[in-house]
PDB file of C-alpha atoms in Angstrom:
ATOM      1  CA  MET A   1       0.233 -17.472   7.265  1.00  0.00           C
ATOM      2  CA  SER A   2      -0.231 -15.306   4.180  1.00  0.00           C
ATOM      3  CA  ILE A   3      -2.455 -12.236   4.508  1.00  0.00           C
ATOM      4  CA  ASN A   4      -3.571  -9.522   2.121  1.00  0.00           C
ATOM      5  CA  LEU A   5      -1.988  -6.097   2.227  1.00  0.00           C
ATOM      6  CA  ASN A   6      -3.991  -3.800   4.577  1.00  0.00           C
ATOM      7  CA  ALA A   7      -5.946  -6.742   6.000  1.00  0.00           C
ATOM      8  CA  ASP A   8      -6.697  -7.334   9.653  1.00  0.00           C
ATOM      9  CA  THR A   9      -6.004 -10.703  11.269  1.00  0.00           C
ATOM     10  CA  ILE A  10      -5.766 -12.344  14.653  1.00  0.00           C
ATOM     11  CA  LEU A  11      -3.026 -14.738  15.805  1.00  0.00           C
ATOM     12  CA  SER A  12      -4.005 -17.051  18.649  1.00  0.00           C
ATOM     13  CA  CYS A  13      -2.032 -19.131  21.106  1.00  0.00           C
ATOM     14  CA  ASN A  14      -3.889 -21.602  23.295  1.00  0.00           C
ATOM     15  CA  SER A  15      -3.106 -24.056  26.067  1.00  0.00           C
ATOM     16  CA  ASN A  16      -5.373 -26.657  27.630  1.00  0.00           C
ATOM     17  CA  GLU A  17      -3.713 -26.103  31.003  1.00  0.00           C
ATOM     18  CA  SER A  18      -4.646 -23.492  33.584  1.00  0.00           C
ATOM     19  CA  GLY A  19      -2.212 -21.165  35.259  1.00  0.00           C
ATOM     20  CA  VAL A  20      -0.153 -20.436  32.162  1.00  0.00           C
ATOM     21  CA  THR A  21       1.193 -17.086  30.976  1.00  0.00           C
ATOM     22  CA  TYR A  22       1.853 -16.059  27.401  1.00  0.00           C
ATOM     23  CA  THR A  23       4.643 -13.963  25.923  1.00  0.00           C
ATOM     24  CA  TRP A  24       4.592 -12.761  22.345  1.00  0.00           C
ATOM     25  CA  LEU A  25       7.805 -12.222  20.355  1.00  0.00           C
ATOM     26  CA  TYR A  26       8.365 -10.742  16.902  1.00  0.00           C
ATOM     27  CA  GLN A  27      11.567 -11.814  15.208  1.00  0.00           C
ATOM     28  CA  GLY A  28      12.770 -13.007  18.682  1.00  0.00           C
ATOM     29  CA  SER A  29      12.122  -9.671  20.387  1.00  0.00           C
ATOM     30  CA  LYS A  30       9.314  -8.620  22.765  1.00  0.00           C
ATOM     31  CA  SER A  31       8.962  -5.455  20.680  1.00  0.00           C
ATOM     32  CA  LEU A  32       5.948  -5.844  18.374  1.00  0.00           C
ATOM     33  CA  PRO A  33       5.847  -3.865  15.077  1.00  0.00           C
ATOM     34  CA  LEU A  34       3.491  -0.934  14.510  1.00  0.00           C
ATOM     35  CA  GLY A  35      -0.043  -2.062  13.777  1.00  0.00           C
ATOM     36  CA  VAL A  36       0.302  -5.172  15.986  1.00  0.00           C
ATOM     37  CA  SER A  37      -1.147  -5.243  19.497  1.00  0.00           C
ATOM     38  CA  ILE A  38      -1.929  -7.778  22.188  1.00  0.00           C
ATOM     39  CA  MET A  39      -5.719  -8.169  22.396  1.00  0.00           C
ATOM     40  CA  ARG A  40      -5.832 -10.647  25.219  1.00  0.00           C
ATOM     41  CA  GLU A  41      -2.856 -12.351  26.701  1.00  0.00           C
ATOM     42  CA  ASN A  42      -3.061 -15.168  24.176  1.00  0.00           C
ATOM     43  CA  HIS A  43      -4.191 -13.209  21.062  1.00  0.00           C
ATOM     44  CA  ILE A  44      -2.526 -10.509  18.994  1.00  0.00           C
ATOM     45  CA  ALA A  45      -4.167  -8.402  16.286  1.00  0.00           C
ATOM     46  CA  ILE A  46      -2.468  -7.256  13.091  1.00  0.00           C
ATOM     47  CA  ILE A  47      -4.407  -4.237  11.904  1.00  0.00           C
ATOM     48  CA  GLY A  48      -3.851  -3.018   8.352  1.00  0.00           C
ATOM     49  CA  ALA A  49      -1.062  -5.459   7.492  1.00  0.00           C
ATOM     50  CA  ASP A  50       1.899  -3.978   5.708  1.00  0.00           C
ATOM     51  CA  PRO A  51       5.487  -5.082   4.974  1.00  0.00           C
ATOM     52  CA  SER A  52       6.624  -4.079   8.492  1.00  0.00           C
ATOM     53  CA  ASN A  53       4.468  -6.974   9.810  1.00  0.00           C
ATOM     54  CA  VAL A  54       6.208  -9.626   7.718  1.00  0.00           C
ATOM     55  CA  GLY A  55       8.205 -12.053   9.824  1.00  0.00           C
ATOM     56  CA  THR A  56       8.051 -14.614  12.601  1.00  0.00           C
ATOM     57  CA  PHE A  57       5.658 -14.253  15.494  1.00  0.00           C
ATOM     58  CA  THR A  58       6.293 -16.578  18.439  1.00  0.00           C
ATOM     59  CA  CYS A  59       3.969 -17.311  21.328  1.00  0.00           C
ATOM     60  CA  VAL A  60       5.800 -18.636  24.375  1.00  0.00           C
ATOM     61  CA  ILE A  61       3.606 -20.450  26.887  1.00  0.00           C
ATOM     62  CA  ASN A  62       5.048 -20.442  30.421  1.00  0.00           C
ATOM     63  CA  LYS A  63       3.980 -22.634  33.341  1.00  0.00           C
ATOM     64  CA  ASN A  64       6.051 -23.170  36.466  1.00  0.00           C
ATOM     65  CA  GLY A  65       9.305 -22.437  34.660  1.00  0.00           C
ATOM     66  CA  GLN A  66       8.464 -24.775  31.754  1.00  0.00           C
ATOM     67  CA  GLN A  67       8.110 -23.255  28.319  1.00  0.00           C
ATOM     68  CA  ALA A  68       6.565 -24.273  25.018  1.00  0.00           C
ATOM     69  CA  ALA A  69       6.598 -22.160  21.897  1.00  0.00           C
ATOM     70  CA  SER A  70       4.506 -21.882  18.777  1.00  0.00           C
ATOM     71  CA  THR A  71       5.615 -19.830  15.776  1.00  0.00           C
ATOM     72  CA  THR A  72       3.739 -18.357  12.837  1.00  0.00           C
ATOM     73  CA  ASN A  73       5.476 -16.892   9.795  1.00  0.00           C
ATOM     74  CA  VAL A  74       3.484 -13.973   8.380  1.00  0.00           C
ATOM     75  CA  THR A  75       3.847 -12.948   4.749  1.00  0.00           C
ATOM     76  CA  ILE A  76       1.941 -10.512   2.553  1.00  0.00           C
ATOM     77  CA  ILE A  77       0.165 -12.012  -0.461  1.00  0.00           C
ATOM     78  CA  PRO A  78       1.656 -10.529  -3.659  1.00  0.00           C
ATOM     79  CA  GLU A  79      -0.825  -8.526  -5.716  1.00  0.00           C
ATOM     80  CA  LYS A  80      -0.532  -7.181  -9.237  1.00  0.00           C
ATOM     81  CA  ALA A  81      -0.336  -3.400  -9.627  1.00  0.00           C
ATOM     82  CA  HIS A  82      -3.747  -1.819 -10.114  1.00  0.00           C
ATOM     83  CA  VAL A  83      -4.567   1.861 -10.780  1.00  0.00           C
ATOM     84  CA  THR A  84      -7.692   2.580  -8.736  1.00  0.00           C
ATOM     85  CA  SER A  85      -8.278   6.211  -9.802  1.00  0.00           C
ATOM     86  CA  VAL A  86      -6.949   9.168 -11.791  1.00  0.00           C
ATOM     87  CA  VAL A  87      -8.548  12.445 -10.665  1.00  0.00           C
ATOM     88  CA  ALA A  88      -8.094  16.057 -11.819  1.00  0.00           C
ATOM     89  CA  SER A  89      -8.287  18.880  -9.295  1.00  0.00           C
ATOM     90  CA  PRO A  90     -10.157  21.052 -10.003  1.00  0.00           C
ATOM     91  CA  ASN A  91     -12.355  19.066 -12.310  1.00  0.00           C
ATOM     92  CA  PRO A  92     -12.830  20.319 -14.907  1.00  0.00           C
ATOM     93  CA  PRO A  93      -9.591  22.307 -14.968  1.00  0.00           C
ATOM     94  CA  GLN A  94      -9.921  26.047 -15.561  1.00  0.00           C
ATOM     95  CA  THR A  95      -8.021  27.732 -18.384  1.00  0.00           C
ATOM     96  CA  GLY A  96      -5.110  29.787 -17.035  1.00  0.00           C
ATOM     97  CA  HIS A  97      -5.167  28.188 -13.585  1.00  0.00           C
ATOM     98  CA  ARG A  98      -3.220  25.463 -11.823  1.00  0.00           C
ATOM     99  CA  ALA A  99      -4.436  21.912 -12.264  1.00  0.00           C
ATOM    100  CA  ASP A 100      -3.239  18.785 -10.485  1.00  0.00           C
ATOM    101  CA  ILE A 101      -3.796  15.211 -11.664  1.00  0.00           C
ATOM    102  CA  HIS A 102      -3.635  12.568  -8.919  1.00  0.00           C
ATOM    103  CA  CYS A 103      -3.130   8.847  -9.331  1.00  0.00           C
ATOM    104  CA  ASN A 104      -3.979   6.175  -6.743  1.00  0.00           C
ATOM    105  CA  ALA A 105      -2.695   2.640  -7.162  1.00  0.00           C
ATOM    106  CA  THR A 106      -2.546  -0.549  -5.141  1.00  0.00           C
ATOM    107  CA  GLY A 107      -0.480  -3.707  -5.284  1.00  0.00           C
ATOM    108  CA  TYR A 108       2.256  -5.578  -3.474  1.00  0.00           C
ATOM    109  CA  PRO A 109       5.140  -5.151  -3.876  1.00  0.00           C
ATOM    110  CA  TYR A 110       4.117  -1.502  -3.931  1.00  0.00           C
ATOM    111  CA  PRO A 111       3.951  -0.291  -7.532  1.00  0.00           C
ATOM    112  CA  SER A 112       6.027   2.433  -9.110  1.00  0.00           C
ATOM    113  CA  ILE A 113       3.961   5.181 -10.727  1.00  0.00           C
ATOM    114  CA  TYR A 114       4.715   6.647 -14.172  1.00  0.00           C
ATOM    115  CA  TRP A 115       2.853   9.177 -16.304  1.00  0.00           C
ATOM    116  CA  SER A 116       2.159   9.373 -20.005  1.00  0.00           C
ATOM    117  CA  TYR A 117       0.465  12.195 -21.902  1.00  0.00           C
ATOM    118  CA  THR A 118      -1.051  11.920 -25.386  1.00  0.00           C
ATOM    119  CA  ASP A 119      -2.288  15.159 -26.923  1.00  0.00           C
ATOM    120  CA  THR A 120      -5.376  15.538 -29.098  1.00  0.00           C
ATOM    121  CA  MET A 121      -3.212  14.919 -32.221  1.00  0.00           C
ATOM    122  CA  GLY A 122      -1.963  11.562 -30.894  1.00  0.00           C
ATOM    123  CA  MET A 123       1.530  12.717 -29.952  1.00  0.00           C
ATOM    124  CA  THR A 124       2.938  11.395 -26.665  1.00  0.00           C
ATOM    125  CA  TYR A 125       5.259  13.645 -24.636  1.00  0.00           C
ATOM    126  CA  MET A 126       5.375  15.783 -21.484  1.00  0.00           C
ATOM    127  CA  PRO A 127       4.081  19.295 -22.279  1.00  0.00           C
ATOM    128  CA  ILE A 128       5.664  22.531 -21.071  1.00  0.00           C
ATOM    129  CA  SER A 129       4.693  24.094 -17.729  1.00  0.00           C
ATOM    130  CA  THR A 130       4.213  20.610 -16.260  1.00  0.00           C
ATOM    131  CA  SER A 131       6.005  19.200 -13.244  1.00  0.00           C
ATOM    132  CA  TYR A 132       5.804  16.239 -10.880  1.00  0.00           C
ATOM    133  CA  LEU A 133       4.923  17.064  -7.287  1.00  0.00           C
ATOM    134  CA  ASP A 134       5.740  13.438  -6.485  1.00  0.00           C
ATOM    135  CA  THR A 135       5.250  10.266  -8.469  1.00  0.00           C
ATOM    136  CA  THR A 136       1.511  10.238  -7.874  1.00  0.00           C
ATOM    137  CA  THR A 137       0.727  13.836  -8.890  1.00  0.00           C
ATOM    138  CA  VAL A 138       1.365  15.856 -12.018  1.00  0.00           C
ATOM    139  CA  ARG A 139       0.984  19.649 -11.710  1.00  0.00           C
ATOM    140  CA  ILE A 140       0.063  21.930 -14.618  1.00  0.00           C
ATOM    141  CA  GLU A 141       0.817  25.518 -13.551  1.00  0.00           C
ATOM    142  CA  ASN A 142      -1.116  27.306 -16.282  1.00  0.00           C
ATOM    143  CA  PHE A 143      -3.667  24.971 -17.842  1.00  0.00           C
ATOM    144  CA  GLN A 144      -4.247  25.678 -21.522  1.00  0.00           C
ATOM    145  CA  PRO A 145      -6.567  23.276 -23.364  1.00  0.00           C
ATOM    146  CA  SER A 146      -4.537  23.682 -26.563  1.00  0.00           C
ATOM    147  CA  LEU A 147      -1.325  22.625 -24.746  1.00  0.00           C
ATOM    148  CA  HIS A 148      -2.580  20.228 -22.076  1.00  0.00           C
ATOM    149  CA  GLY A 149      -5.780  18.799 -23.538  1.00  0.00           C
ATOM    150  CA  GLY A 150      -5.660  15.086 -24.213  1.00  0.00           C
ATOM    151  CA  ALA A 151      -5.253  11.818 -22.340  1.00  0.00           C
ATOM    152  CA  TRP A 152      -3.196  11.759 -19.142  1.00  0.00           C
ATOM    153  CA  SER A 153      -2.396   8.164 -18.215  1.00  0.00           C
ATOM    154  CA  CYS A 154      -1.203   6.888 -14.867  1.00  0.00           C
ATOM    155  CA  ILE A 155       0.831   3.686 -15.212  1.00  0.00           C
ATOM    156  CA  ALA A 156       1.430   1.515 -12.169  1.00  0.00           C
ATOM    157  CA  ARG A 157       4.080  -1.179 -12.395  1.00  0.00           C
ATOM    158  CA  ASN A 158       5.346  -3.859 -10.004  1.00  0.00           C
ATOM    159  CA  SER A 159       6.997  -7.259 -10.454  1.00  0.00           C
ATOM    160  CA  LEU A 160       3.611  -8.913 -11.058  1.00  0.00           C
ATOM    161  CA  GLY A 161       2.296  -6.623 -13.734  1.00  0.00           C
ATOM    162  CA  VAL A 162       1.359  -3.248 -15.173  1.00  0.00           C
ATOM    163  CA  ASP A 163      -1.923  -1.365 -15.096  1.00  0.00           C
ATOM    164  CA  ARG A 164      -2.972   1.900 -16.717  1.00  0.00           C
ATOM    165  CA  LEU A 165      -5.862   4.319 -16.271  1.00  0.00           C
ATOM    166  CA  SER A 166      -6.390   7.570 -18.135  1.00  0.00           C
ATOM    167  CA  ILE A 167      -8.295  10.821 -17.720  1.00  0.00           C
ATOM    168  CA  ILE A 168      -9.236  13.091 -20.606  1.00  0.00           C
ATOM    169  CA  MET A 169      -8.526  16.751 -19.994  1.00  0.00           C
TER     170      MET A 169
END
């Protein structure tokens, strides 16, 4: 079964006989991963699917010492990298003050985030007094329109593709 990243889904295990019990296994263990819970004895819910939910789920049906098993292999559907937003904080940035630029991206495998800056003259480089808080945020300590004005582009890349979204400062 292939499911979308962050999707919710239900796995069911049914028997036509009465008096049966059900045991759920993940990768052969009774320990279910985070985000997976038993809803009813014969149903489990995967809430907000992520890579930790990928693997084999087995439902073991027990009746009077007899067992039958049904397995489902769960995978996450690959998705091209996509930049969903690039936001400045504060917006608009104030001259002489700190400004952060945040990037949000989706995709599976999870995309790597890169930044590009093109000034008002068309030159691409990383200006002074700029640092990365993490890969999703660029911090400008002392915003100066003459130094930091231009297009800030967030680039998201995974094995399926590249996406870019810019904000003009």
